[in-house]
């Protein structure tokens, strides 16, 4: 991207659309619009500090991401439908990127193997495994049961061995570095303008967005439409929007994630993604082949008020302890890189897609773990809205200016938070006297119930926010809830 970015002194000042954010979502939208002949600028620092895309394992996770709680709500089922639609677009999307860039490949894995092993807890892992199977049956998605001992490459420690396994041939993975090289190259070749800078604020005049101000230099870029696809930072850029509108848009917290790039000692890597169901507030343990003896090992998830830029030792240790679940001799591998990124999580847990309450201002963020996978589909959807073309009205439920979307009752959120919290201890392989876990579980239940009781009783926060709640998150929830009283 740095070779194609325009120097600020030579930068045009007027565009049809400005996209703020140069991760997978922002660049995908910029590319779709540039292909249509629009004058488009994508603004973002070349290094993509704090972004989710740079740390993503980039599984084309659709059914592999299904959880029991996802399938119990209409919003969760809609998210799955979005994932299914995105899956159908990836073959053509990846091929077009290869043709429009210098990359020889975009995909990095052949299918996905989901394992149910002895580390997880029944209420999460077993239930999640069953939910994945049920969702595939509902959508008539092909899958194949495997004997765990027949899975090539998988050699866990005996106490971590899989009980069951299944192969999903239609779910692959993306080579993230290749994707993040291909997108800006294709965008530039389509006539788009890459701006290596940071947006300080959006300009709103006469009730509509008219452009952005670049940080530091104060340079103004004008456009008929401004799209905020800046991940966790997107809501912070709404300062020029009337507070009565802005406060009705859920602000975001950061799902700080850590992952590792590891070169295996013997150079062996799996052909497919190998993963567990989602567990313990995170996306489960997964290994993604990257080629040349390198695997991606991920990923943790810690919900925080602000993005993280470095990895905590405990997060790295959790990943290293996961080695035993996949292949015991990974302990002899070499860590090439520690990836750190921040997933954008709205306060109600659902994406922010569409008009931001001001003419010409759009949000395309809040996708949590789904953004990179859904990027081709969401790029088409937001482009259609900007261009005034037909679009999928089912997604209007995720319009940014909205009351909190409720996917659980208070008791369901409470019990989900307790179950996932206890699962964190199991995943960390804790060793406690037999009578301690029930006592700890009850203490967590009381603590989380107190947090719920202190909040607005008309709304229920996502379970993650009960476990990771901090004063700043609590205050943000109250501000959002008060705006919708």
PDB file of N, CA and C in Angstrom, residues 112-186:
ATOM      1  N   UNK A 112     -12.355 -26.997   6.361  1.00  0.00           N
ATOM      2  CA  UNK A 112     -12.201 -26.828   7.811  1.00  0.00           C
ATOM      3  C   UNK A 112     -12.576 -28.117   8.525  1.00  0.00           C
ATOM      4  N   UNK A 113     -11.742 -28.497   9.481  1.00  0.00           N
ATOM      5  CA  UNK A 113     -12.045 -29.631  10.365  1.00  0.00           C
ATOM      6  C   UNK A 113     -12.400 -29.061  11.738  1.00  0.00           C
ATOM      7  N   UNK A 114     -13.577 -29.395  12.221  1.00  0.00           N
ATOM      8  CA  UNK A 114     -14.001 -28.994  13.565  1.00  0.00           C
ATOM      9  C   UNK A 114     -13.829 -30.188  14.491  1.00  0.00           C
ATOM     10  N   UNK A 115     -13.122 -29.978  15.596  1.00  0.00           N
ATOM     11  CA  UNK A 115     -12.913 -31.056  16.553  1.00  0.00           C
ATOM     12  C   UNK A 115     -13.639 -30.757  17.858  1.00  0.00           C
ATOM     13  N   UNK A 116     -14.117 -31.795  18.491  1.00  0.00           N
ATOM     14  CA  UNK A 116     -14.684 -31.706  19.839  1.00  0.00           C
ATOM     15  C   UNK A 116     -13.746 -32.485  20.738  1.00  0.00           C
ATOM     16  N   UNK A 117     -12.975 -31.752  21.554  1.00  0.00           N
ATOM     17  CA  UNK A 117     -11.974 -32.453  22.353  1.00  0.00           C
ATOM     18  C   UNK A 117     -12.315 -32.445  23.835  1.00  0.00           C
ATOM     19  N   UNK A 118     -11.401 -32.951  24.635  1.00  0.00           N
ATOM     20  CA  UNK A 118     -11.664 -33.161  26.060  1.00  0.00           C
ATOM     21  C   UNK A 118     -11.366 -31.940  26.914  1.00  0.00           C
ATOM     22  N   UNK A 119     -11.013 -30.807  26.294  1.00  0.00           N
ATOM     23  CA  UNK A 119     -10.669 -29.606  27.052  1.00  0.00           C
ATOM     24  C   UNK A 119     -11.895 -28.776  27.372  1.00  0.00           C
ATOM     25  N   UNK A 120     -12.807 -28.658  26.418  1.00  0.00           N
ATOM     26  CA  UNK A 120     -13.960 -27.788  26.591  1.00  0.00           C
ATOM     27  C   UNK A 120     -14.967 -28.337  27.577  1.00  0.00           C
ATOM     28  N   UNK A 121     -15.987 -27.524  27.865  1.00  0.00           N
ATOM     29  CA  UNK A 121     -17.058 -27.940  28.773  1.00  0.00           C
ATOM     30  C   UNK A 121     -18.291 -28.281  27.945  1.00  0.00           C
ATOM     31  N   UNK A 122     -19.125 -29.215  28.420  1.00  0.00           N
ATOM     32  CA  UNK A 122     -20.277 -29.673  27.623  1.00  0.00           C
ATOM     33  C   UNK A 122     -21.223 -28.546  27.217  1.00  0.00           C
ATOM     34  N   UNK A 123     -21.486 -27.618  28.137  1.00  0.00           N
ATOM     35  CA  UNK A 123     -22.434 -26.551  27.856  1.00  0.00           C
ATOM     36  C   UNK A 123     -21.995 -25.602  26.765  1.00  0.00           C
ATOM     37  N   UNK A 124     -20.714 -25.647  26.402  1.00  0.00           N
ATOM     38  CA  UNK A 124     -20.213 -24.774  25.336  1.00  0.00           C
ATOM     39  C   UNK A 124     -19.735 -25.611  24.154  1.00  0.00           C
ATOM     40  N   UNK A 125     -18.739 -26.444  24.373  1.00  0.00           N
ATOM     41  CA  UNK A 125     -18.143 -27.177  23.253  1.00  0.00           C
ATOM     42  C   UNK A 125     -19.088 -28.218  22.675  1.00  0.00           C
ATOM     43  N   UNK A 126     -19.651 -29.067  23.503  1.00  0.00           N
ATOM     44  CA  UNK A 126     -20.560 -30.094  22.989  1.00  0.00           C
ATOM     45  C   UNK A 126     -21.800 -29.456  22.379  1.00  0.00           C
ATOM     46  N   UNK A 127     -22.337 -28.457  23.060  1.00  0.00           N
ATOM     47  CA  UNK A 127     -23.512 -27.764  22.535  1.00  0.00           C
ATOM     48  C   UNK A 127     -23.170 -27.020  21.245  1.00  0.00           C
ATOM     49  N   UNK A 128     -21.983 -26.420  21.196  1.00  0.00           N
ATOM     50  CA  UNK A 128     -21.565 -25.728  19.988  1.00  0.00           C
ATOM     51  C   UNK A 128     -21.363 -26.675  18.823  1.00  0.00           C
ATOM     52  N   UNK A 129     -20.757 -27.811  19.085  1.00  0.00           N
ATOM     53  CA  UNK A 129     -20.549 -28.824  18.044  1.00  0.00           C
ATOM     54  C   UNK A 129     -21.895 -29.276  17.473  1.00  0.00           C
ATOM     55  N   UNK A 130     -22.867 -29.502  18.361  1.00  0.00           N
ATOM     56  CA  UNK A 130     -24.199 -29.923  17.914  1.00  0.00           C
ATOM     57  C   UNK A 130     -24.883 -28.811  17.119  1.00  0.00           C
ATOM     58  N   UNK A 131     -24.694 -27.563  17.547  1.00  0.00           N
ATOM     59  CA  UNK A 131     -25.320 -26.434  16.849  1.00  0.00           C
ATOM     60  C   UNK A 131     -24.750 -26.270  15.442  1.00  0.00           C
ATOM     61  N   UNK A 132     -23.449 -26.505  15.293  1.00  0.00           N
ATOM     62  CA  UNK A 132     -22.817 -26.429  13.974  1.00  0.00           C
ATOM     63  C   UNK A 132     -23.434 -27.463  13.039  1.00  0.00           C
ATOM     64  N   UNK A 133     -23.561 -28.687  13.523  1.00  0.00           N
ATOM     65  CA  UNK A 133     -24.150 -29.761  12.709  1.00  0.00           C
ATOM     66  C   UNK A 133     -25.591 -29.430  12.331  1.00  0.00           C
ATOM     67  N   UNK A 134     -26.352 -28.921  13.296  1.00  0.00           N
ATOM     68  CA  UNK A 134     -27.759 -28.625  13.025  1.00  0.00           C
ATOM     69  C   UNK A 134     -27.888 -27.520  11.984  1.00  0.00           C
ATOM     70  N   UNK A 135     -27.038 -26.492  12.097  1.00  0.00           N
ATOM     71  CA  UNK A 135     -27.095 -25.391  11.137  1.00  0.00           C
ATOM     72  C   UNK A 135     -26.754 -25.878   9.728  1.00  0.00           C
ATOM     73  N   UNK A 136     -25.760 -26.755   9.619  1.00  0.00           N
ATOM     74  CA  UNK A 136     -25.408 -27.285   8.297  1.00  0.00           C
ATOM     75  C   UNK A 136     -26.544 -28.132   7.722  1.00  0.00           C
ATOM     76  N   UNK A 137     -27.198 -28.888   8.583  1.00  0.00           N
ATOM     77  CA  UNK A 137     -28.327 -29.685   8.117  1.00  0.00           C
ATOM     78  C   UNK A 137     -29.472 -28.784   7.658  1.00  0.00           C
ATOM     79  N   UNK A 138     -29.705 -27.678   8.394  1.00  0.00           N
ATOM     80  CA  UNK A 138     -30.772 -26.752   8.027  1.00  0.00           C
ATOM     81  C   UNK A 138     -30.503 -26.127   6.662  1.00  0.00           C
ATOM     82  N   UNK A 139     -29.240 -25.817   6.387  1.00  0.00           N
ATOM     83  CA  UNK A 139     -28.867 -25.180   5.118  1.00  0.00           C
ATOM     84  C   UNK A 139     -28.450 -26.195   4.049  1.00  0.00           C
ATOM     85  N   UNK A 140     -28.527 -27.490   4.407  1.00  0.00           N
ATOM     86  CA  UNK A 140     -28.111 -28.553   3.483  1.00  0.00           C
ATOM     87  C   UNK A 140     -26.665 -28.367   3.023  1.00  0.00           C
ATOM     88  N   UNK A 141     -25.832 -27.954   3.968  1.00  0.00           N
ATOM     89  CA  UNK A 141     -24.402 -27.773   3.698  1.00  0.00           C
ATOM     90  C   UNK A 141     -23.695 -29.125   3.838  1.00  0.00           C
ATOM     91  N   UNK A 142     -22.903 -29.530   2.855  1.00  0.00           N
ATOM     92  CA  UNK A 142     -22.199 -30.819   2.952  1.00  0.00           C
ATOM     93  C   UNK A 142     -21.172 -30.828   4.098  1.00  0.00           C
ATOM     94  N   UNK A 143     -21.097 -31.936   4.784  1.00  0.00           N
ATOM     95  CA  UNK A 143     -20.042 -32.154   5.772  1.00  0.00           C
ATOM     96  C   UNK A 143     -19.836 -33.654   5.907  1.00  0.00           C
ATOM     97  N   UNK A 144     -18.712 -34.006   6.528  1.00  0.00           N
ATOM     98  CA  UNK A 144     -18.344 -35.423   6.632  1.00  0.00           C
ATOM     99  C   UNK A 144     -17.795 -35.699   8.028  1.00  0.00           C
ATOM    100  N   UNK A 145     -18.331 -36.715   8.674  1.00  0.00           N
ATOM    101  CA  UNK A 145     -17.782 -37.129   9.965  1.00  0.00           C
ATOM    102  C   UNK A 145     -16.427 -37.810   9.758  1.00  0.00           C
ATOM    103  N   UNK A 146     -15.504 -37.515  10.665  1.00  0.00           N
ATOM    104  CA  UNK A 146     -14.164 -38.090  10.592  1.00  0.00           C
ATOM    105  C   UNK A 146     -13.857 -38.858  11.872  1.00  0.00           C
ATOM    106  N   UNK A 147     -13.031 -39.879  11.745  1.00  0.00           N
ATOM    107  CA  UNK A 147     -12.448 -40.506  12.925  1.00  0.00           C
ATOM    108  C   UNK A 147     -11.256 -39.642  13.351  1.00  0.00           C
ATOM    109  N   UNK A 148     -11.262 -39.116  14.578  1.00  0.00           N
ATOM    110  CA  UNK A 148     -10.195 -38.198  14.982  1.00  0.00           C
ATOM    111  C   UNK A 148      -8.788 -38.739  14.744  1.00  0.00           C
ATOM    112  N   UNK A 149      -8.605 -40.056  14.951  1.00  0.00           N
ATOM    113  CA  UNK A 149      -7.259 -40.621  14.789  1.00  0.00           C
ATOM    114  C   UNK A 149      -6.818 -40.653  13.328  1.00  0.00           C
ATOM    115  N   UNK A 150      -7.763 -40.428  12.403  1.00  0.00           N
ATOM    116  CA  UNK A 150      -7.415 -40.439  10.979  1.00  0.00           C
ATOM    117  C   UNK A 150      -7.062 -39.054  10.445  1.00  0.00           C
ATOM    118  N   UNK A 151      -7.135 -38.019  11.292  1.00  0.00           N
ATOM    119  CA  UNK A 151      -6.864 -36.654  10.831  1.00  0.00           C
ATOM    120  C   UNK A 151      -5.355 -36.464  10.711  1.00  0.00           C
ATOM    121  N   UNK A 152      -4.894 -36.303   9.501  1.00  0.00           N
ATOM    122  CA  UNK A 152      -3.474 -36.084   9.255  1.00  0.00           C
ATOM    123  C   UNK A 152      -3.023 -34.796   9.944  1.00  0.00           C
ATOM    124  N   UNK A 153      -1.851 -34.816  10.492  1.00  0.00           N
ATOM    125  CA  UNK A 153      -1.181 -33.698  11.177  1.00  0.00           C
ATOM    126  C   UNK A 153      -1.595 -33.571  12.642  1.00  0.00           C
ATOM    127  N   UNK A 154      -2.846 -33.835  12.978  1.00  0.00           N
ATOM    128  CA  UNK A 154      -3.321 -33.647  14.347  1.00  0.00           C
ATOM    129  C   UNK A 154      -2.726 -34.722  15.257  1.00  0.00           C
ATOM    130  N   UNK A 155      -1.917 -34.308  16.220  1.00  0.00           N
ATOM    131  CA  UNK A 155      -1.302 -35.232  17.176  1.00  0.00           C
ATOM    132  C   UNK A 155      -1.269 -34.592  18.560  1.00  0.00           C
ATOM    133  N   UNK A 156      -2.433 -34.441  19.202  1.00  0.00           N
ATOM    134  CA  UNK A 156      -2.480 -33.787  20.515  1.00  0.00           C
ATOM    135  C   UNK A 156      -1.935 -34.680  21.613  1.00  0.00           C
ATOM    136  N   UNK A 157      -1.714 -34.071  22.773  1.00  0.00           N
ATOM    137  CA  UNK A 157      -1.371 -34.870  23.940  1.00  0.00           C
ATOM    138  C   UNK A 157      -2.572 -35.766  24.276  1.00  0.00           C
ATOM    139  N   UNK A 158      -2.326 -36.934  24.866  1.00  0.00           N
ATOM    140  CA  UNK A 158      -3.425 -37.884  25.115  1.00  0.00           C
ATOM    141  C   UNK A 158      -4.597 -37.299  25.886  1.00  0.00           C
ATOM    142  N   UNK A 159      -4.332 -36.439  26.881  1.00  0.00           N
ATOM    143  CA  UNK A 159      -5.421 -35.893  27.687  1.00  0.00           C
ATOM    144  C   UNK A 159      -6.218 -34.828  26.948  1.00  0.00           C
ATOM    145  N   UNK A 160      -5.744 -34.414  25.766  1.00  0.00           N
ATOM    146  CA  UNK A 160      -6.424 -33.378  24.989  1.00  0.00           C
ATOM    147  C   UNK A 160      -6.993 -33.916  23.685  1.00  0.00           C
ATOM    148  N   UNK A 161      -7.076 -35.217  23.548  1.00  0.00           N
ATOM    149  CA  UNK A 161      -7.443 -35.813  22.269  1.00  0.00           C
ATOM    150  C   UNK A 161      -8.899 -35.506  21.904  1.00  0.00           C
ATOM    151  N   UNK A 162      -9.199 -35.439  20.624  1.00  0.00           N
ATOM    152  CA  UNK A 162     -10.578 -35.193  20.184  1.00  0.00           C
ATOM    153  C   UNK A 162     -11.484 -36.397  20.436  1.00  0.00           C
ATOM    154  N   UNK A 163     -12.727 -36.111  20.749  1.00  0.00           N
ATOM    155  CA  UNK A 163     -13.742 -37.149  20.895  1.00  0.00           C
ATOM    156  C   UNK A 163     -14.489 -37.354  19.580  1.00  0.00           C
ATOM    157  N   UNK A 164     -14.682 -36.249  18.848  1.00  0.00           N
ATOM    158  CA  UNK A 164     -15.380 -36.278  17.572  1.00  0.00           C
ATOM    159  C   UNK A 164     -14.708 -35.285  16.626  1.00  0.00           C
ATOM    160  N   UNK A 165     -14.996 -35.441  15.337  1.00  0.00           N
ATOM    161  CA  UNK A 165     -14.481 -34.493  14.350  1.00  0.00           C
ATOM    162  C   UNK A 165     -15.354 -34.544  13.108  1.00  0.00           C
ATOM    163  N   UNK A 166     -15.424 -33.412  12.421  1.00  0.00           N
ATOM    164  CA  UNK A 166     -16.141 -33.363  11.137  1.00  0.00           C
ATOM    165  C   UNK A 166     -15.425 -32.399  10.201  1.00  0.00           C
ATOM    166  N   UNK A 167     -15.559 -32.690   8.912  1.00  0.00           N
ATOM    167  CA  UNK A 167     -14.906 -31.903   7.871  1.00  0.00           C
ATOM    168  C   UNK A 167     -15.954 -31.117   7.102  1.00  0.00           C
ATOM    169  N   UNK A 168     -15.730 -29.791   6.989  1.00  0.00           N
ATOM    170  CA  UNK A 168     -16.623 -28.919   6.228  1.00  0.00           C
ATOM    171  C   UNK A 168     -15.860 -28.500   4.972  1.00  0.00           C
ATOM    172  N   UNK A 169     -16.128 -29.124   3.824  1.00  0.00           N
ATOM    173  CA  UNK A 169     -15.323 -28.860   2.629  1.00  0.00           C
ATOM    174  C   UNK A 169     -15.488 -27.458   2.058  1.00  0.00           C
ATOM    175  N   UNK A 170     -16.583 -26.773   2.394  1.00  0.00           N
ATOM    176  CA  UNK A 170     -16.837 -25.464   1.802  1.00  0.00           C
ATOM    177  C   UNK A 170     -16.313 -24.287   2.585  1.00  0.00           C
ATOM    178  N   UNK A 171     -15.627 -24.539   3.712  1.00  0.00           N
ATOM    179  CA  UNK A 171     -15.110 -23.436   4.536  1.00  0.00           C
ATOM    180  C   UNK A 171     -13.592 -23.439   4.511  1.00  0.00           C
ATOM    181  N   UNK A 172     -13.038 -22.429   3.900  1.00  0.00           N
ATOM    182  CA  UNK A 172     -11.594 -22.356   3.722  1.00  0.00           C
ATOM    183  C   UNK A 172     -11.010 -21.263   4.634  1.00  0.00           C
ATOM    184  N   UNK A 173      -9.890 -20.711   4.243  1.00  0.00           N
ATOM    185  CA  UNK A 173      -9.286 -19.596   4.979  1.00  0.00           C
ATOM    186  C   UNK A 173      -8.588 -18.695   3.982  1.00  0.00           C
ATOM    187  N   UNK A 174      -8.317 -17.491   4.408  1.00  0.00           N
ATOM    188  CA  UNK A 174      -7.682 -16.478   3.567  1.00  0.00           C
ATOM    189  C   UNK A 174      -6.294 -16.192   4.122  1.00  0.00           C
ATOM    190  N   UNK A 175      -5.333 -16.044   3.219  1.00  0.00           N
ATOM    191  CA  UNK A 175      -3.991 -15.612   3.605  1.00  0.00           C
ATOM    192  C   UNK A 175      -4.063 -14.099   3.834  1.00  0.00           C
ATOM    193  N   UNK A 176      -4.165 -13.695   5.094  1.00  0.00           N
ATOM    194  CA  UNK A 176      -4.408 -12.287   5.407  1.00  0.00           C
ATOM    195  C   UNK A 176      -3.377 -11.344   4.800  1.00  0.00           C
ATOM    196  N   UNK A 177      -2.073 -11.607   4.941  1.00  0.00           N
ATOM    197  CA  UNK A 177      -1.111 -10.686   4.322  1.00  0.00           C
ATOM    198  C   UNK A 177      -1.316 -10.551   2.812  1.00  0.00           C
ATOM    199  N   UNK A 178      -1.613 -11.671   2.144  1.00  0.00           N
ATOM    200  CA  UNK A 178      -1.857 -11.608   0.695  1.00  0.00           C
ATOM    201  C   UNK A 178      -3.093 -10.768   0.394  1.00  0.00           C
ATOM    202  N   UNK A 179      -4.159 -10.950   1.183  1.00  0.00           N
ATOM    203  CA  UNK A 179      -5.380 -10.180   0.973  1.00  0.00           C
ATOM    204  C   UNK A 179      -5.120  -8.692   1.164  1.00  0.00           C
ATOM    205  N   UNK A 180      -4.377  -8.348   2.208  1.00  0.00           N
ATOM    206  CA  UNK A 180      -4.130  -6.937   2.507  1.00  0.00           C
ATOM    207  C   UNK A 180      -3.081  -6.314   1.588  1.00  0.00           C
ATOM    208  N   UNK A 181      -2.427  -7.128   0.775  1.00  0.00           N
ATOM    209  CA  UNK A 181      -1.627  -6.596  -0.331  1.00  0.00           C
ATOM    210  C   UNK A 181      -2.476  -6.465  -1.590  1.00  0.00           C
ATOM    211  N   UNK A 182      -3.312  -7.461  -1.831  1.00  0.00           N
ATOM    212  CA  UNK A 182      -4.108  -7.489  -3.063  1.00  0.00           C
ATOM    213  C   UNK A 182      -5.140  -6.370  -3.098  1.00  0.00           C
ATOM    214  N   UNK A 183      -5.821  -6.117  -1.984  1.00  0.00           N
ATOM    215  CA  UNK A 183      -6.892  -5.128  -1.968  1.00  0.00           C
ATOM    216  C   UNK A 183      -6.408  -3.728  -2.351  1.00  0.00           C
ATOM    217  N   UNK A 184      -5.367  -3.187  -1.705  1.00  0.00           N
ATOM    218  CA  UNK A 184      -4.931  -1.845  -2.104  1.00  0.00           C
ATOM    219  C   UNK A 184      -4.385  -1.787  -3.522  1.00  0.00           C
ATOM    220  N   UNK A 185      -3.730  -2.865  -3.959  1.00  0.00           N
ATOM    221  CA  UNK A 185      -3.221  -2.893  -5.337  1.00  0.00           C
ATOM    222  C   UNK A 185      -4.377  -2.837  -6.326  1.00  0.00           C
ATOM    223  N   UNK A 186      -5.377  -3.686  -6.121  1.00  0.00           N
ATOM    224  CA  UNK A 186      -6.538  -3.704  -7.017  1.00  0.00           C
ATOM    225  C   UNK A 186      -7.284  -2.376  -6.963  1.00  0.00           C
TER     226      UNK A 186
END
